[in-house]
Amino acid sequence: MFEDFISALHNFKNNKVRTSLSLLGIIIGVASVIIVTTLGQSATANVKSSFNASGLDLVQVSSGWMRSTVTMDFDDDFRETLEGFPETKHVYYCNNLSGNIRYGATEGSVTTKAVEVGYLEMSGMEIEMGEMLTATDDYYGTQRAVIGSEVMANFFPDGDAVGKVLTLDVNGVRFGLKVVGVLKEQSSAGMESPDNMVYVTSGFYRKKIEPNPKASTVIVKAVSQGEASALKTKIEDYARKVTGQDRVVRVMSMQSMMEQFDEIMGTLSLMLGGVAAISLLVGGIGIMNIMIVSVTERKREIGIRKALGARQSVIR
C-alpha cells in the first residue's frame, strides 16, 4: 500500500494540470453543496428566531378584508366567547387612534394605540427608562403614555423623554400625553413593531375619545405555543357560524405563519439542494472523464502486467 501511495504521488506530480482539474471539480461540487445547505439552514434559523421573539402563542383578530355589509363586533359577548375556549389564556382589546403627535416644533404621524393593562408585558416589551402604564392609569383614564425608541429619537433627540408632554391631535381635539416610559428598542413584539408607537390606556380611550368603544383589534394569548393554531381555527369557525360568511374577521397566528414558512423553506431547500447536486454531478463527470483518460493511457502497461500474471487487485 505504501508503494501504491508513492506511485500516486508521482502520478500527481507528473500530471499537474490533470490533478488540478480533478481537485477543482471536487472542490466546486462539494463546496457548492455545503454552502447552499448552510445558507439555507442559517436563513431558516434566523427567521425562526424572529418568529420566536414575536410571540408564537399570540393570535390577532381584526376586521376582515372582504367587502361586505356583514360585520362582527368585538364587544363583551365576543370577549366572553374567546375566554371560554380552553386554548385561551388572556384576551386583550386594543384600539388605534389616528392623529398627529407634536412636541415643540416637531410634528409627525405616529400610530397611537390604546391597550389594556398587561398588554405591553404580555407582548414581551420591556422598559428602557421610566415605568409601564398601570391599572390606576386605566381606571382613571389618565393622559399618560409609553413611547417606542424611534418616537423618542424623533421627538426627543437629547434622550430625555420621561416627564415631557406630547400633544395628540385626534379629529381636531388636542390631548396632552405625559410620557412615563420609553420601551427598549426591538424589531418586533407580538404582531407589531413598537419602536414607532405611542401607547395609552384603554381607560383613556373610553373616557376621552369614545364612551363605549368596540375594539378594532383583539389579541388572544394561547395557553401554549402549540395551541395557537387550534385557537386560530376555532375563532375562524366561530365567526363563520355567527355571520354565515368567511373572512368577516382576519385571524393571524405567528405559529401558523411559521408552519407555512417551514413548508416553503423545505421546498426551497430541496430546490437549492438539487441545484447544488447538479454542480456536484458536473464535477463528478469531469473526474470520471479524467479517470477514463488515465486508464486509457495505461492500456499498454496493464497488458504487460496481465501477460506477466498480475492479479486483478494488483492491476487496480
mmCIF file with all atom_site columns, C-alpha atoms in Angstrom, residues 172-298:
data_model
loop_
_atom_site.group_PDB
_atom_site.id
_atom_site.type_symbol
_atom_site.label_atom_id
_atom_site.label_alt_id
_atom_site.label_comp_id
_atom_site.label_asym_id
_atom_site.label_entity_id
_atom_site.label_seq_id
_atom_site.pdbx_PDB_ins_code
_atom_site.Cartn_x
_atom_site.Cartn_y
_atom_site.Cartn_z
_atom_site.occupancy
_atom_site.B_iso_or_equiv
_atom_site.pdbx_formal_charge
_atom_site.auth_seq_id
_atom_site.auth_comp_id
_atom_site.auth_asym_id
_atom_site.auth_atom_id
_atom_site.pdbx_PDB_model_num
ATOM 1   C CA . GLY A 1 172 ? -59.127 68.474 15.867  1.00 0.00 ? 172 GLY A CA 1
ATOM 2   C CA . VAL A 1 173 ? -59.199 67.758 19.609  1.00 0.00 ? 173 VAL A CA 1
ATOM 3   C CA . ARG A 1 174 ? -55.863 68.010 21.361  1.00 0.00 ? 174 ARG A CA 1
ATOM 4   C CA . PHE A 1 175 ? -54.762 65.929 24.333  1.00 0.00 ? 175 PHE A CA 1
ATOM 5   C CA . GLY A 1 176 ? -51.593 66.304 26.353  1.00 0.00 ? 176 GLY A CA 1
ATOM 6   C CA . LEU A 1 177 ? -49.907 62.955 26.969  1.00 0.00 ? 177 LEU A CA 1
ATOM 7   C CA . LYS A 1 178 ? -47.256 62.813 29.669  1.00 0.00 ? 178 LYS A CA 1
ATOM 8   C CA . VAL A 1 179 ? -44.504 60.363 28.745  1.00 0.00 ? 179 VAL A CA 1
ATOM 9   C CA . VAL A 1 180 ? -43.982 57.997 31.690  1.00 0.00 ? 180 VAL A CA 1
ATOM 10  C CA . GLY A 1 181 ? -41.865 55.349 29.989  1.00 0.00 ? 181 GLY A CA 1
ATOM 11  C CA . VAL A 1 182 ? -39.734 54.532 26.949  1.00 0.00 ? 182 VAL A CA 1
ATOM 12  C CA . LEU A 1 183 ? -39.588 50.995 25.557  1.00 0.00 ? 183 LEU A CA 1
ATOM 13  C CA . LYS A 1 184 ? -36.376 49.183 24.721  1.00 0.00 ? 184 LYS A CA 1
ATOM 14  C CA . GLU A 1 185 ? -35.585 49.039 21.028  1.00 0.00 ? 185 GLU A CA 1
ATOM 15  C CA . GLN A 1 186 ? -36.806 45.858 19.419  1.00 0.00 ? 186 GLN A CA 1
ATOM 16  C CA . SER A 1 187 ? -37.674 44.868 15.886  1.00 0.00 ? 187 SER A CA 1
ATOM 17  C CA . SER A 1 188 ? -40.978 43.257 16.766  1.00 0.00 ? 188 SER A CA 1
ATOM 18  C CA . ALA A 1 189 ? -43.215 42.293 19.632  1.00 0.00 ? 189 ALA A CA 1
ATOM 19  C CA . GLY A 1 190 ? -46.258 40.177 19.102  1.00 0.00 ? 190 GLY A CA 1
ATOM 20  C CA . MET A 1 191 ? -47.508 41.244 15.683  1.00 0.00 ? 191 MET A CA 1
ATOM 21  C CA . GLU A 1 192 ? -46.435 44.858 15.600  1.00 0.00 ? 192 GLU A CA 1
ATOM 22  C CA . SER A 1 193 ? -43.296 46.969 15.693  1.00 0.00 ? 193 SER A CA 1
ATOM 23  C CA . PRO A 1 194 ? -43.416 49.004 18.905  1.00 0.00 ? 194 PRO A CA 1
ATOM 24  C CA . ASP A 1 195 ? -40.449 51.247 18.123  1.00 0.00 ? 195 ASP A CA 1
ATOM 25  C CA . ASN A 1 196 ? -42.643 53.793 16.325  1.00 0.00 ? 196 ASN A CA 1
ATOM 26  C CA . MET A 1 197 ? -45.691 53.504 18.585  1.00 0.00 ? 197 MET A CA 1
ATOM 27  C CA . VAL A 1 198 ? -47.292 55.538 21.352  1.00 0.00 ? 198 VAL A CA 1
ATOM 28  C CA . TYR A 1 199 ? -49.266 53.501 23.882  1.00 0.00 ? 199 TYR A CA 1
ATOM 29  C CA . VAL A 1 200 ? -52.059 54.843 26.075  1.00 0.00 ? 200 VAL A CA 1
ATOM 30  C CA . THR A 1 201 ? -54.572 53.021 28.251  1.00 0.00 ? 201 THR A CA 1
ATOM 31  C CA . SER A 1 202 ? -57.951 51.786 27.123  1.00 0.00 ? 202 SER A CA 1
ATOM 32  C CA . GLY A 1 203 ? -59.373 53.786 30.042  1.00 0.00 ? 203 GLY A CA 1
ATOM 33  C CA . PHE A 1 204 ? -58.117 56.997 28.435  1.00 0.00 ? 204 PHE A CA 1
ATOM 34  C CA . TYR A 1 205 ? -59.743 55.974 25.135  1.00 0.00 ? 205 TYR A CA 1
ATOM 35  C CA . ARG A 1 206 ? -63.080 55.207 26.805  1.00 0.00 ? 206 ARG A CA 1
ATOM 36  C CA . LYS A 1 207 ? -63.216 58.348 28.912  1.00 0.00 ? 207 LYS A CA 1
ATOM 37  C CA . LYS A 1 208 ? -61.731 60.894 26.480  1.00 0.00 ? 208 LYS A CA 1
ATOM 38  C CA . ILE A 1 209 ? -62.264 59.585 22.941  1.00 0.00 ? 209 ILE A CA 1
ATOM 39  C CA . GLU A 1 210 ? -65.248 57.229 22.683  1.00 0.00 ? 210 GLU A CA 1
ATOM 40  C CA . PRO A 1 211 ? -67.521 56.190 25.578  1.00 0.00 ? 211 PRO A CA 1
ATOM 41  C CA . ASN A 1 212 ? -68.469 52.591 24.776  1.00 0.00 ? 212 ASN A CA 1
ATOM 42  C CA . PRO A 1 213 ? -65.948 51.547 22.163  1.00 0.00 ? 213 PRO A CA 1
ATOM 43  C CA . LYS A 1 214 ? -65.746 48.252 20.365  1.00 0.00 ? 214 LYS A CA 1
ATOM 44  C CA . ALA A 1 215 ? -62.212 47.037 19.891  1.00 0.00 ? 215 ALA A CA 1
ATOM 45  C CA . SER A 1 216 ? -60.565 47.427 16.499  1.00 0.00 ? 216 SER A CA 1
ATOM 46  C CA . THR A 1 217 ? -58.067 44.665 17.241  1.00 0.00 ? 217 THR A CA 1
ATOM 47  C CA . VAL A 1 218 ? -58.163 41.723 19.637  1.00 0.00 ? 218 VAL A CA 1
ATOM 48  C CA . ILE A 1 219 ? -55.022 39.949 20.810  1.00 0.00 ? 219 ILE A CA 1
ATOM 49  C CA . VAL A 1 220 ? -55.548 36.475 22.239  1.00 0.00 ? 220 VAL A CA 1
ATOM 50  C CA . LYS A 1 221 ? -52.787 34.740 24.163  1.00 0.00 ? 221 LYS A CA 1
ATOM 51  C CA . ALA A 1 222 ? -52.937 30.959 23.972  1.00 0.00 ? 222 ALA A CA 1
ATOM 52  C CA . VAL A 1 223 ? -52.103 28.724 26.907  1.00 0.00 ? 223 VAL A CA 1
ATOM 53  C CA . SER A 1 224 ? -49.109 27.450 24.917  1.00 0.00 ? 224 SER A CA 1
ATOM 54  C CA . GLN A 1 225 ? -47.472 27.870 21.521  1.00 0.00 ? 225 GLN A CA 1
ATOM 55  C CA . GLY A 1 226 ? -48.821 24.534 20.371  1.00 0.00 ? 226 GLY A CA 1
ATOM 56  C CA . GLU A 1 227 ? -52.425 25.635 20.972  1.00 0.00 ? 227 GLU A CA 1
ATOM 57  C CA . ALA A 1 228 ? -52.189 28.835 18.894  1.00 0.00 ? 228 ALA A CA 1
ATOM 58  C CA . SER A 1 229 ? -53.065 27.165 15.576  1.00 0.00 ? 229 SER A CA 1
ATOM 59  C CA . ALA A 1 230 ? -56.064 25.372 17.089  1.00 0.00 ? 230 ALA A CA 1
ATOM 60  C CA . LEU A 1 231 ? -57.216 28.626 18.691  1.00 0.00 ? 231 LEU A CA 1
ATOM 61  C CA . LYS A 1 232 ? -56.960 30.413 15.336  1.00 0.00 ? 232 LYS A CA 1
ATOM 62  C CA . THR A 1 233 ? -59.155 27.759 13.723  1.00 0.00 ? 233 THR A CA 1
ATOM 63  C CA . LYS A 1 234 ? -61.746 27.959 16.500  1.00 0.00 ? 234 LYS A CA 1
ATOM 64  C CA . ILE A 1 235 ? -62.036 31.749 16.194  1.00 0.00 ? 235 ILE A CA 1
ATOM 65  C CA . GLU A 1 236 ? -62.488 31.494 12.414  1.00 0.00 ? 236 GLU A CA 1
ATOM 66  C CA . ASP A 1 237 ? -65.147 28.795 12.844  1.00 0.00 ? 237 ASP A CA 1
ATOM 67  C CA . TYR A 1 238 ? -66.983 30.885 15.436  1.00 0.00 ? 238 TYR A CA 1
ATOM 68  C CA . ALA A 1 239 ? -67.001 33.980 13.221  1.00 0.00 ? 239 ALA A CA 1
ATOM 69  C CA . ARG A 1 240 ? -68.265 31.905 10.292  1.00 0.00 ? 240 ARG A CA 1
ATOM 70  C CA . LYS A 1 241 ? -71.017 30.412 12.448  1.00 0.00 ? 241 LYS A CA 1
ATOM 71  C CA . VAL A 1 242 ? -72.192 33.814 13.743  1.00 0.00 ? 242 VAL A CA 1
ATOM 72  C CA . THR A 1 243 ? -72.103 35.716 10.437  1.00 0.00 ? 243 THR A CA 1
ATOM 73  C CA . GLY A 1 244 ? -72.636 32.905 7.938   1.00 0.00 ? 244 GLY A CA 1
ATOM 74  C CA . GLN A 1 245 ? -69.722 34.160 5.837   1.00 0.00 ? 245 GLN A CA 1
ATOM 75  C CA . ASP A 1 246 ? -66.000 33.535 5.524   1.00 0.00 ? 246 ASP A CA 1
ATOM 76  C CA . ARG A 1 247 ? -63.354 36.189 6.077   1.00 0.00 ? 247 ARG A CA 1
ATOM 77  C CA . VAL A 1 248 ? -65.555 38.525 8.068   1.00 0.00 ? 248 VAL A CA 1
ATOM 78  C CA . VAL A 1 249 ? -62.667 38.656 10.526  1.00 0.00 ? 249 VAL A CA 1
ATOM 79  C CA . ARG A 1 250 ? -58.996 38.312 9.849   1.00 0.00 ? 250 ARG A CA 1
ATOM 80  C CA . VAL A 1 251 ? -57.224 35.927 12.208  1.00 0.00 ? 251 VAL A CA 1
ATOM 81  C CA . MET A 1 252 ? -53.420 35.852 12.239  1.00 0.00 ? 252 MET A CA 1
ATOM 82  C CA . SER A 1 253 ? -51.287 33.411 14.172  1.00 0.00 ? 253 SER A CA 1
ATOM 83  C CA . MET A 1 254 ? -47.494 33.576 14.245  1.00 0.00 ? 254 MET A CA 1
ATOM 84  C CA . GLN A 1 255 ? -47.473 29.831 14.877  1.00 0.00 ? 255 GLN A CA 1
ATOM 85  C CA . SER A 1 256 ? -49.452 29.170 11.686  1.00 0.00 ? 256 SER A CA 1
ATOM 86  C CA . MET A 1 257 ? -47.221 31.564 9.763   1.00 0.00 ? 257 MET A CA 1
ATOM 87  C CA . MET A 1 258 ? -44.134 29.728 10.990  1.00 0.00 ? 258 MET A CA 1
ATOM 88  C CA . GLU A 1 259 ? -45.621 26.369 9.965   1.00 0.00 ? 259 GLU A CA 1
ATOM 89  C CA . GLN A 1 260 ? -46.242 27.737 6.480   1.00 0.00 ? 260 GLN A CA 1
ATOM 90  C CA . PHE A 1 261 ? -42.714 29.119 6.437   1.00 0.00 ? 261 PHE A CA 1
ATOM 91  C CA . ASP A 1 262 ? -41.350 25.675 7.325   1.00 0.00 ? 262 ASP A CA 1
ATOM 92  C CA . GLU A 1 263 ? -43.173 24.175 4.352   1.00 0.00 ? 263 GLU A CA 1
ATOM 93  C CA . ILE A 1 264 ? -41.881 26.875 1.996   1.00 0.00 ? 264 ILE A CA 1
ATOM 94  C CA . MET A 1 265 ? -38.312 26.565 3.257   1.00 0.00 ? 265 MET A CA 1
ATOM 95  C CA . GLY A 1 266 ? -38.492 22.787 2.943   1.00 0.00 ? 266 GLY A CA 1
ATOM 96  C CA . THR A 1 267 ? -39.433 23.086 -0.722  1.00 0.00 ? 267 THR A CA 1
ATOM 97  C CA . LEU A 1 268 ? -36.837 25.790 -1.293  1.00 0.00 ? 268 LEU A CA 1
ATOM 98  C CA . SER A 1 269 ? -34.131 23.697 0.374   1.00 0.00 ? 269 SER A CA 1
ATOM 99  C CA . LEU A 1 270 ? -34.934 20.772 -1.905  1.00 0.00 ? 270 LEU A CA 1
ATOM 100 C CA . MET A 1 271 ? -34.695 23.015 -4.947  1.00 0.00 ? 271 MET A CA 1
ATOM 101 C CA . LEU A 1 272 ? -31.400 24.569 -3.847  1.00 0.00 ? 272 LEU A CA 1
ATOM 102 C CA . GLY A 1 273 ? -30.073 21.136 -2.958  1.00 0.00 ? 273 GLY A CA 1
ATOM 103 C CA . GLY A 1 274 ? -30.962 19.948 -6.461  1.00 0.00 ? 274 GLY A CA 1
ATOM 104 C CA . VAL A 1 275 ? -29.068 22.851 -7.999  1.00 0.00 ? 275 VAL A CA 1
ATOM 105 C CA . ALA A 1 276 ? -26.057 22.103 -5.824  1.00 0.00 ? 276 ALA A CA 1
ATOM 106 C CA . ALA A 1 277 ? -26.298 18.417 -6.704  1.00 0.00 ? 277 ALA A CA 1
ATOM 107 C CA . ILE A 1 278 ? -26.045 19.350 -10.384 1.00 0.00 ? 278 ILE A CA 1
ATOM 108 C CA . SER A 1 279 ? -22.758 21.113 -9.643  1.00 0.00 ? 279 SER A CA 1
ATOM 109 C CA . LEU A 1 280 ? -21.553 18.002 -7.834  1.00 0.00 ? 280 LEU A CA 1
ATOM 110 C CA . LEU A 1 281 ? -22.670 15.828 -10.751 1.00 0.00 ? 281 LEU A CA 1
ATOM 111 C CA . VAL A 1 282 ? -20.845 18.011 -13.278 1.00 0.00 ? 282 VAL A CA 1
ATOM 112 C CA . GLY A 1 283 ? -17.690 17.845 -11.167 1.00 0.00 ? 283 GLY A CA 1
ATOM 113 C CA . GLY A 1 284 ? -18.080 14.076 -10.879 1.00 0.00 ? 284 GLY A CA 1
ATOM 114 C CA . ILE A 1 285 ? -18.449 13.669 -14.644 1.00 0.00 ? 285 ILE A CA 1
ATOM 115 C CA . GLY A 1 286 ? -15.269 15.674 -15.148 1.00 0.00 ? 286 GLY A CA 1
ATOM 116 C CA . ILE A 1 287 ? -13.420 13.441 -12.700 1.00 0.00 ? 287 ILE A CA 1
ATOM 117 C CA . MET A 1 288 ? -14.752 10.298 -14.416 1.00 0.00 ? 288 MET A CA 1
ATOM 118 C CA . ASN A 1 289 ? -13.549 11.625 -17.759 1.00 0.00 ? 289 ASN A CA 1
ATOM 119 C CA . ILE A 1 290 ? -10.064 12.183 -16.358 1.00 0.00 ? 290 ILE A CA 1
ATOM 120 C CA . MET A 1 291 ? -10.081 8.683  -14.840 1.00 0.00 ? 291 MET A CA 1
ATOM 121 C CA . ILE A 1 292 ? -11.020 7.150  -18.200 1.00 0.00 ? 292 ILE A CA 1
ATOM 122 C CA . VAL A 1 293 ? -8.199  9.035  -19.871 1.00 0.00 ? 293 VAL A CA 1
ATOM 123 C CA . SER A 1 294 ? -5.792  7.846  -17.177 1.00 0.00 ? 294 SER A CA 1
ATOM 124 C CA . VAL A 1 295 ? -6.788  4.204  -17.697 1.00 0.00 ? 295 VAL A CA 1
ATOM 125 C CA . THR A 1 296 ? -6.690  4.530  -21.486 1.00 0.00 ? 296 THR A CA 1
ATOM 126 C CA . GLU A 1 297 ? -3.158  5.881  -21.350 1.00 0.00 ? 297 GLU A CA 1
ATOM 127 C CA . ARG A 1 298 ? -2.025  2.866  -19.340 1.00 0.00 ? 298 ARG A CA 1
#
